[in-house]
CSV table of C-alpha atoms in Angstrom, one decimal:
chain,number,residue,atom,x,y,z
A,1,UNK,CA,5.4,0.2,-3.2
A,2,UNK,CA,4.0,-3.0,-3.0
A,3,UNK,CA,0.6,-3.8,-1.5
A,4,UNK,CA,-1.0,-7.4,-0.7
A,5,UNK,CA,-4.7,-8.1,-0.9
A,6,UNK,CA,-6.4,-10.0,1.7
A,7,UNK,CA,-10.1,-10.9,2.7
A,8,UNK,CA,-12.8,-13.7,3.1
A,9,UNK,CA,-13.9,-15.6,-0.2
A,10,UNK,CA,-16.6,-13.6,-2.0
A,11,UNK,CA,-16.2,-10.3,-0.4
A,12,UNK,CA,-15.0,-8.6,-3.7
A,13,UNK,CA,-11.4,-8.8,-3.4
A,14,UNK,CA,-10.4,-10.5,-6.5
A,15,UNK,CA,-12.8,-8.4,-8.4
A,16,UNK,CA,-11.4,-5.5,-6.9
A,17,UNK,CA,-8.1,-6.6,-8.0
A,18,UNK,CA,-9.0,-7.2,-11.3
A,19,UNK,CA,-10.2,-3.6,-11.7
A,20,UNK,CA,-7.3,-2.2,-10.1
A,21,UNK,CA,-4.8,-3.8,-12.6
A,22,UNK,CA,-7.0,-4.9,-15.5
A,23,UNK,CA,-5.1,-8.2,-14.9
A,24,UNK,CA,-8.3,-10.4,-15.2
A,25,UNK,CA,-7.9,-13.0,-12.2
A,26,UNK,CA,-10.6,-15.6,-12.0
A,27,UNK,CA,-13.6,-13.8,-10.1
A,28,UNK,CA,-16.4,-16.2,-9.9
A,29,UNK,CA,-19.0,-16.5,-7.3
A,30,UNK,CA,-17.5,-19.5,-5.2
A,31,UNK,CA,-14.7,-19.6,-2.8
A,32,UNK,CA,-11.2,-20.7,-3.3
A,33,UNK,CA,-11.2,-19.4,-6.9
A,34,UNK,CA,-8.1,-17.7,-6.7
A,35,UNK,CA,-5.6,-20.7,-6.6
A,36,UNK,CA,-2.3,-18.9,-7.3
A,37,UNK,CA,-1.3,-15.6,-6.3
A,38,UNK,CA,-2.1,-12.9,-8.9
A,39,UNK,CA,0.4,-10.1,-9.4
A,40,UNK,CA,-0.5,-6.6,-11.0
A,41,UNK,CA,1.7,-3.6,-11.2
A,42,UNK,CA,-0.4,-0.3,-11.7
A,43,UNK,CA,0.9,3.1,-12.5
A,44,UNK,CA,0.1,6.0,-9.8
A,45,UNK,CA,-2.0,8.5,-11.6
A,46,UNK,CA,-0.2,12.2,-11.5
A,47,UNK,CA,-1.2,14.8,-13.8
A,48,UNK,CA,2.2,16.8,-13.0
A,49,UNK,CA,4.1,14.2,-15.3
A,50,UNK,CA,1.9,15.3,-18.5
A,51,UNK,CA,2.4,18.9,-17.7
A,52,UNK,CA,6.0,18.5,-17.3
A,53,UNK,CA,6.5,16.3,-20.2
A,54,UNK,CA,5.0,18.8,-22.4
A,55,UNK,CA,6.9,21.3,-21.2
A,56,UNK,CA,10.3,19.7,-21.6
A,57,UNK,CA,9.0,17.7,-24.9
A,58,UNK,CA,10.1,14.4,-23.1
A,59,UNK,CA,10.2,11.2,-25.1
A,60,UNK,CA,9.1,9.1,-22.3
A,61,UNK,CA,7.1,9.4,-19.1
A,62,UNK,CA,7.5,7.1,-16.1
A,63,UNK,CA,5.1,7.1,-13.2
A,64,UNK,CA,5.4,5.7,-9.9
A,65,UNK,CA,4.0,2.2,-9.7
A,66,UNK,CA,2.2,0.0,-7.1
A,67,UNK,CA,2.5,-3.8,-7.3
A,68,UNK,CA,-0.4,-5.6,-5.9
A,69,UNK,CA,-0.3,-9.0,-4.7
A,70,UNK,CA,-3.9,-11.0,-4.6
A,71,UNK,CA,-3.9,-14.2,-2.8
A,72,UNK,CA,-6.8,-17.0,-2.2
A,73,UNK,CA,-9.5,-16.2,0.2
A,74,UNK,CA,-8.8,-16.7,3.9
A,75,UNK,CA,-11.3,-18.6,6.2
A,76,UNK,CA,-11.5,-19.2,9.8
A,77,UNK,CA,-9.0,-22.1,10.5
A,78,UNK,CA,-6.8,-21.3,7.5
A,79,UNK,CA,-3.7,-21.5,10.0
A,80,UNK,CA,-5.0,-25.2,10.6
A,81,UNK,CA,-5.0,-26.0,6.8
A,82,UNK,CA,-8.7,-25.0,6.0
A,83,UNK,CA,-9.3,-23.3,2.8
A,84,UNK,CA,-6.3,-22.4,0.3
A,85,UNK,CA,-5.3,-18.9,1.4
A,86,UNK,CA,-3.0,-19.9,4.1
A,87,UNK,CA,-0.7,-21.4,1.4
A,88,UNK,CA,-0.1,-18.2,-0.1
A,89,UNK,CA,0.6,-15.9,3.0
A,90,UNK,CA,4.2,-16.2,2.3
A,91,UNK,CA,3.5,-14.2,-0.7
A,92,UNK,CA,2.4,-11.1,1.1
A,93,UNK,CA,5.2,-11.2,3.9
A,94,UNK,CA,7.4,-8.6,1.7
A,95,UNK,CA,4.5,-6.1,1.1
A,96,UNK,CA,4.8,-2.5,2.6
A,97,UNK,CA,1.1,-2.8,3.6
A,98,UNK,CA,-1.9,-5.2,3.4
A,99,UNK,CA,-5.4,-3.9,1.9
A,100,UNK,CA,-8.1,-5.9,3.7
A,101,UNK,CA,-11.4,-6.1,1.7
A,102,UNK,CA,-14.3,-6.0,4.0
A,103,UNK,CA,-18.0,-7.0,2.4
A,104,UNK,CA,-20.2,-3.9,3.3
A,105,UNK,CA,-23.1,-5.0,1.0
A,106,UNK,CA,-26.2,-7.5,0.9
A,107,UNK,CA,-26.8,-9.4,-2.1
A,108,UNK,CA,-28.6,-13.0,-1.8
A,109,UNK,CA,-26.9,-13.6,-5.1
A,110,UNK,CA,-23.5,-13.5,-3.5
A,111,UNK,CA,-22.6,-16.2,-0.7
A,112,UNK,CA,-21.2,-15.3,2.4
A,113,UNK,CA,-18.7,-17.7,3.5
A,114,UNK,CA,-20.3,-17.4,7.1
A,115,UNK,CA,-23.9,-16.9,6.0
A,116,UNK,CA,-24.4,-13.3,7.0
A,117,UNK,CA,-22.4,-10.0,6.4
A,118,UNK,CA,-20.8,-8.9,10.0
A,119,UNK,CA,-17.8,-6.6,9.3
A,120,UNK,CA,-16.5,-6.6,12.6
A,121,UNK,CA,-16.7,-10.4,12.8
A,122,UNK,CA,-15.0,-10.9,9.4
A,123,UNK,CA,-12.2,-8.3,10.2
A,124,UNK,CA,-11.2,-10.4,13.2
A,125,UNK,CA,-11.4,-13.7,11.5
A,126,UNK,CA,-8.5,-12.6,9.1
A,127,UNK,CA,-6.7,-10.8,11.7
A,128,UNK,CA,-6.7,-13.9,13.9
A,129,UNK,CA,-5.5,-16.1,11.2
A,130,UNK,CA,-2.5,-13.5,10.1
A,131,UNK,CA,-1.7,-13.6,14.0
A,132,UNK,CA,-1.7,-17.7,13.8
A,133,UNK,CA,0.6,-17.2,10.6
A,134,UNK,CA,2.9,-15.0,12.8
A,135,UNK,CA,2.9,-17.6,15.6
A,136,UNK,CA,4.2,-20.3,13.5
A,137,UNK,CA,7.0,-18.0,12.1
A,138,UNK,CA,8.0,-17.0,15.5
A,139,UNK,CA,7.7,-20.5,17.1
A,140,UNK,CA,10.1,-22.0,14.4
A,141,UNK,CA,12.5,-18.9,14.8
A,142,UNK,CA,12.3,-19.3,18.3
A,143,UNK,CA,13.1,-22.9,18.4
A,144,UNK,CA,16.4,-22.2,16.1
A,145,UNK,CA,17.5,-19.4,18.4
A,146,UNK,CA,17.2,-21.2,21.8
A,147,UNK,CA,19.6,-23.8,20.7
A,148,UNK,CA,22.4,-21.4,20.7
A,149,UNK,CA,21.2,-18.9,23.4
A,150,UNK,CA,22.9,-20.5,26.2
A,151,UNK,CA,26.5,-19.8,24.6
A,152,UNK,CA,25.5,-16.4,22.6
A,153,UNK,CA,24.4,-13.4,24.3
A,154,UNK,CA,23.3,-11.9,21.1
A,155,UNK,CA,20.8,-15.0,20.8
A,156,UNK,CA,19.7,-15.2,24.2
A,157,UNK,CA,18.7,-11.4,23.8
A,158,UNK,CA,16.8,-12.4,20.5
A,159,UNK,CA,15.1,-15.3,22.3
A,160,UNK,CA,13.9,-13.3,25.0
A,161,UNK,CA,12.6,-10.6,22.5
A,162,UNK,CA,10.7,-13.7,20.5
A,163,UNK,CA,9.4,-15.1,23.7
A,164,UNK,CA,7.8,-11.7,24.7
A,165,UNK,CA,6.4,-11.3,20.8
A,166,UNK,CA,5.1,-14.8,21.2
A,167,UNK,CA,3.3,-14.2,24.2
A,168,UNK,CA,1.8,-10.7,23.0
A,169,UNK,CA,0.5,-12.6,20.1
A,170,UNK,CA,-1.0,-15.3,21.9
A,171,UNK,CA,-3.0,-12.9,23.8
A,172,UNK,CA,-4.8,-11.9,20.5
A,173,UNK,CA,-2.8,-8.7,19.7
A,174,UNK,CA,-1.2,-7.8,16.4
A,175,UNK,CA,2.8,-7.0,16.2
A,176,UNK,CA,2.1,-3.6,15.6
A,177,UNK,CA,0.5,-2.9,19.0
A,178,UNK,CA,3.8,-4.5,20.7
A,179,UNK,CA,5.8,-1.5,22.3
A,180,UNK,CA,9.5,-2.5,21.8
A,181,UNK,CA,12.0,-1.4,24.4
A,182,UNK,CA,14.5,0.3,22.3
A,183,UNK,CA,15.2,1.1,18.6
A,184,UNK,CA,17.5,-1.7,18.2
A,185,UNK,CA,14.4,-4.2,19.3
A,186,UNK,CA,11.9,-2.4,17.0
A,187,UNK,CA,14.4,-2.8,14.2
A,188,UNK,CA,14.9,-6.2,15.0
A,189,UNK,CA,11.1,-7.2,15.0
A,190,UNK,CA,10.4,-5.2,11.8
A,191,UNK,CA,13.3,-7.3,10.0
A,192,UNK,CA,11.0,-10.7,11.0
A,193,UNK,CA,8.5,-9.2,8.2
A,194,UNK,CA,5.5,-10.5,10.3
A,195,UNK,CA,2.1,-10.1,8.8
A,196,UNK,CA,0.4,-8.3,11.5
A,197,UNK,CA,3.4,-5.9,11.7
A,198,UNK,CA,2.5,-4.3,8.8
A,199,UNK,CA,0.0,-1.0,8.3
A,200,UNK,CA,-3.5,-2.0,7.1
A,201,UNK,CA,-5.8,-0.4,4.8
A,202,UNK,CA,-9.3,-1.4,4.9
A,203,UNK,CA,-11.5,-1.4,1.5
A,204,UNK,CA,-14.9,-1.2,2.7
A,205,UNK,CA,-16.8,-2.8,-0.4
A,206,UNK,CA,-20.3,-1.2,-0.7
A,207,UNK,CA,-23.2,-1.3,-3.4
A,208,UNK,CA,-23.3,1.6,-6.1
A,209,UNK,CA,-25.8,3.0,-4.0
A,210,UNK,CA,-23.6,3.8,-1.1
A,211,UNK,CA,-21.1,5.5,-3.2
A,212,UNK,CA,-22.3,8.8,-3.3
A,213,UNK,CA,-22.0,9.7,0.3
A,214,UNK,CA,-19.0,7.7,0.6
A,215,UNK,CA,-20.6,5.3,2.9
A,216,UNK,CA,-22.0,7.4,5.7
A,217,UNK,CA,-25.3,6.2,5.5
A,218,UNK,CA,-24.2,2.5,5.4
A,219,UNK,CA,-24.0,0.9,9.1
A,220,UNK,CA,-21.6,-1.5,8.1
A,221,UNK,CA,-19.1,1.1,6.7
A,222,UNK,CA,-19.5,2.8,10.1
A,223,UNK,CA,-18.3,-0.5,11.7
A,224,UNK,CA,-15.0,-0.6,9.8
A,225,UNK,CA,-14.4,2.9,10.5
A,226,UNK,CA,-14.8,2.4,14.1
A,227,UNK,CA,-12.5,-0.7,14.2
A,228,UNK,CA,-9.9,1.1,12.1
A,229,UNK,CA,-9.8,4.2,14.3
A,230,UNK,CA,-8.9,1.9,17.1
A,231,UNK,CA,-6.4,0.0,15.2
A,232,UNK,CA,-4.8,3.2,13.5
A,233,UNK,CA,-5.5,2.2,10.0
A,234,UNK,CA,-6.9,4.0,7.1
A,235,UNK,CA,-10.3,3.3,5.1
A,236,UNK,CA,-11.5,3.8,1.8
A,237,UNK,CA,-15.0,3.3,0.6
A,238,UNK,CA,-15.1,1.5,-3.0
A,239,UNK,CA,-17.5,-0.4,-4.9
A,240,UNK,CA,-15.6,-3.3,-6.5
A,241,UNK,CA,-18.0,-4.1,-9.1
A,242,UNK,CA,-18.4,-0.5,-10.0
A,243,UNK,CA,-14.5,-0.4,-10.3
A,244,UNK,CA,-14.5,-3.1,-12.5
A,245,UNK,CA,-16.9,-1.3,-15.0
A,246,UNK,CA,-14.9,1.9,-15.0
A,247,UNK,CA,-11.8,0.0,-15.4
A,248,UNK,CA,-12.5,-0.7,-19.2
A,249,UNK,CA,-13.3,3.1,-19.7
A,250,UNK,CA,-10.9,5.9,-21.0
A,251,UNK,CA,-10.1,8.8,-18.8
A,252,UNK,CA,-12.7,11.2,-20.4
A,253,UNK,CA,-15.5,8.5,-20.2
A,254,UNK,CA,-14.4,7.4,-16.5
A,255,UNK,CA,-14.6,11.0,-15.4
A,256,UNK,CA,-18.2,11.3,-17.0
A,257,UNK,CA,-19.2,8.1,-15.4
A,258,UNK,CA,-18.0,9.1,-11.9
A,259,UNK,CA,-20.0,12.4,-12.2
A,260,UNK,CA,-22.9,10.8,-13.0
A,261,UNK,CA,-22.6,8.5,-9.9
A,262,UNK,CA,-21.8,11.4,-7.7
A,263,UNK,CA,-18.3,10.8,-6.6
A,264,UNK,CA,-15.1,12.7,-7.6
A,265,UNK,CA,-12.6,10.1,-7.5
A,266,UNK,CA,-12.1,6.2,-8.4
A,267,UNK,CA,-11.4,3.7,-6.0
A,268,UNK,CA,-7.9,3.4,-7.2
A,269,UNK,CA,-7.3,7.0,-6.5
A,270,UNK,CA,-8.5,6.8,-3.2
A,271,UNK,CA,-6.5,3.6,-2.3
A,272,UNK,CA,-3.2,5.4,-3.6
A,273,UNK,CA,-4.2,8.4,-1.4
A,274,UNK,CA,-4.7,6.2,1.6
A,275,UNK,CA,-1.5,4.5,1.2
A,276,UNK,CA,0.5,7.3,0.7
A,277,UNK,CA,-0.8,8.6,3.9
A,278,UNK,CA,-0.6,5.5,5.8
A,279,UNK,CA,3.0,4.9,4.7
A,280,UNK,CA,4.4,8.3,4.8
A,281,UNK,CA,5.1,8.7,1.2
A,282,UNK,CA,5.2,11.3,-1.5
A,283,UNK,CA,6.8,11.9,-4.9
A,284,UNK,CA,9.6,14.1,-6.3
A,285,UNK,CA,10.1,14.5,-9.9
A,286,UNK,CA,12.8,14.6,-12.5
A,287,UNK,CA,12.1,16.2,-16.1
A,288,UNK,CA,14.1,16.5,-19.4
A,289,UNK,CA,14.0,15.6,-23.3
A,290,UNK,CA,15.0,12.0,-22.4
A,291,UNK,CA,12.2,11.3,-19.4
A,292,UNK,CA,10.1,12.8,-17.4
A,293,UNK,CA,9.5,10.4,-14.0
A,294,UNK,CA,8.1,10.6,-10.7
A,295,UNK,CA,10.0,8.8,-7.6
A,296,UNK,CA,8.5,7.7,-4.6
A,297,UNK,CA,10.2,8.4,-1.2
A,298,UNK,CA,9.3,8.5,2.5
A,299,UNK,CA,8.6,12.0,3.8
A,300,UNK,CA,11.6,13.5,5.7
A,301,UNK,CA,14.1,12.1,3.1
A,302,UNK,CA,17.1,14.3,2.6
A,303,UNK,CA,18.3,14.9,-0.9
A,304,UNK,CA,21.4,12.5,-1.1
A,305,UNK,CA,18.9,9.7,-0.2
A,306,UNK,CA,16.5,10.9,-2.9
A,307,UNK,CA,19.3,10.8,-5.2
A,308,UNK,CA,20.1,7.5,-4.3
A,309,UNK,CA,16.8,6.2,-5.4
A,310,UNK,CA,17.8,7.1,-8.9
A,311,UNK,CA,21.3,5.5,-9.0
A,312,UNK,CA,23.6,4.7,-5.8
A,313,UNK,CA,26.4,6.5,-7.5
A,314,UNK,CA,24.2,9.9,-7.1
A,315,UNK,CA,23.9,9.6,-3.3
A,316,UNK,CA,27.9,8.3,-3.0
A,317,UNK,CA,29.1,11.4,-5.0
A,318,UNK,CA,26.4,13.7,-4.1
A,319,UNK,CA,27.2,17.6,-4.3
A,320,UNK,CA,24.3,19.4,-4.4
A,321,UNK,CA,20.6,19.2,-5.7
A,322,UNK,CA,19.1,21.8,-8.1
A,323,UNK,CA,15.4,22.3,-6.9
A,324,UNK,CA,12.5,24.1,-8.0
A,325,UNK,CA,8.8,23.8,-7.1
A,326,UNK,CA,6.3,22.2,-9.7
A,327,UNK,CA,4.0,24.9,-9.8
A,328,UNK,CA,6.7,27.3,-9.9
A,329,UNK,CA,8.4,25.9,-12.7
A,330,UNK,CA,5.0,25.6,-14.8
A,331,UNK,CA,4.0,29.0,-14.0
A,332,UNK,CA,7.6,30.3,-15.6
A,333,UNK,CA,7.4,28.1,-18.3
A,334,UNK,CA,11.0,27.2,-18.1
A,335,UNK,CA,13.9,26.3,-15.7
A,336,UNK,CA,15.9,29.4,-17.3
A,337,UNK,CA,12.5,31.7,-16.5
A,338,UNK,CA,12.3,30.2,-13.1
A,339,UNK,CA,16.1,30.6,-12.3
A,340,UNK,CA,16.0,34.4,-13.4
A,341,UNK,CA,13.2,34.8,-10.8
A,342,UNK,CA,15.4,33.3,-8.2
A,343,UNK,CA,12.9,30.2,-7.6
A,344,UNK,CA,15.6,27.6,-8.6
A,345,UNK,CA,17.6,26.7,-5.4
A,346,UNK,CA,20.8,25.2,-4.9
A,347,UNK,CA,20.3,22.7,-1.9
A,348,UNK,CA,23.0,20.8,0.0
A,349,UNK,CA,23.3,17.5,1.9
A,350,UNK,CA,20.8,18.4,4.7
A,351,UNK,CA,18.0,19.5,2.6
A,352,UNK,CA,14.5,17.5,3.5
A,353,UNK,CA,12.8,16.9,0.0
A,354,UNK,CA,9.0,18.1,-0.5
A,355,UNK,CA,6.4,16.6,-2.4
A,356,UNK,CA,6.5,18.0,-6.1
A,357,UNK,CA,10.0,19.1,-6.1
A,358,UNK,CA,11.6,19.1,-9.4
A,359,UNK,CA,15.1,18.0,-9.1
A,360,UNK,CA,18.5,17.9,-11.0
A,361,UNK,CA,21.0,16.1,-9.0
A,362,UNK,CA,24.7,17.4,-9.0
A,363,UNK,CA,27.3,14.4,-8.2
A,364,UNK,CA,30.9,13.4,-8.7
A,365,UNK,CA,32.1,9.8,-8.3
């Protein structure tokens, strides 16, 4: 899974990136300090892996990972060359979802690029810049397509979709609000990799005082949640400053620190949960002496396609999947004991994978 982080300058974007990835991107108190896109890879915390690895005495544990891409802060007019952020928008065209960091705290020591804290205005500023960036891509594609439309029915059909999409964007609406007329049209639109077609997770960046009640008493957070509800997006409340502090702690210290703050999970945990929910993802597990590993798949994925995540040969030569629920396996203490109790199932090509399935794929090529 790949997530792109966007936001205005000085909203805590790079500070959050630093804390999530421990990558130390520059995070000074002035706009445009992030001049190159920062990329960091983060392991998805999953305590099931440690327990399975102990059961199998695994030599290696491989968690699922998330790749974060942090770009320079966007400002109003970025699409016309203002600021630096627009130069790097291409770096987030390939992401699965966008994490939009929104400032929800007052601090006279941290300059706001527009002079005041206003989450709705800030969200709309970024959204319009993404729309303008998409329009630029569409206009170039449409110009090329129109050249062959007269002699090519396929190109003519593509040009009609592009024109409708362009008109939709020009009305100030995101691509994801566009209603395609068919599955084929929807597939074509998704293939364009437009920024406003991507799901959005809003990170409401608050002060330490607003963490305990998850931002419930913060009017700025309420604004973000109201906007997200209308937009069909996810929201998580985070204090980038606190995240940076706890990123330096080990797991035990981190848990004590969170308890002192009155919160049950870190910002990274919240973000992972929000992204898995928004993108409809889950994990199945494989375990053995060599390795215990988590594999991320979309909910509804059938066994052969899940096997293909490990290796294309597994999908091509799929015979069956030997499946046991993670909790059942741990309770029994071994695969053999689980099999004796009838908890290990042999599933075929139509089996829909479930979160926490521990699987051995049988295949022949």
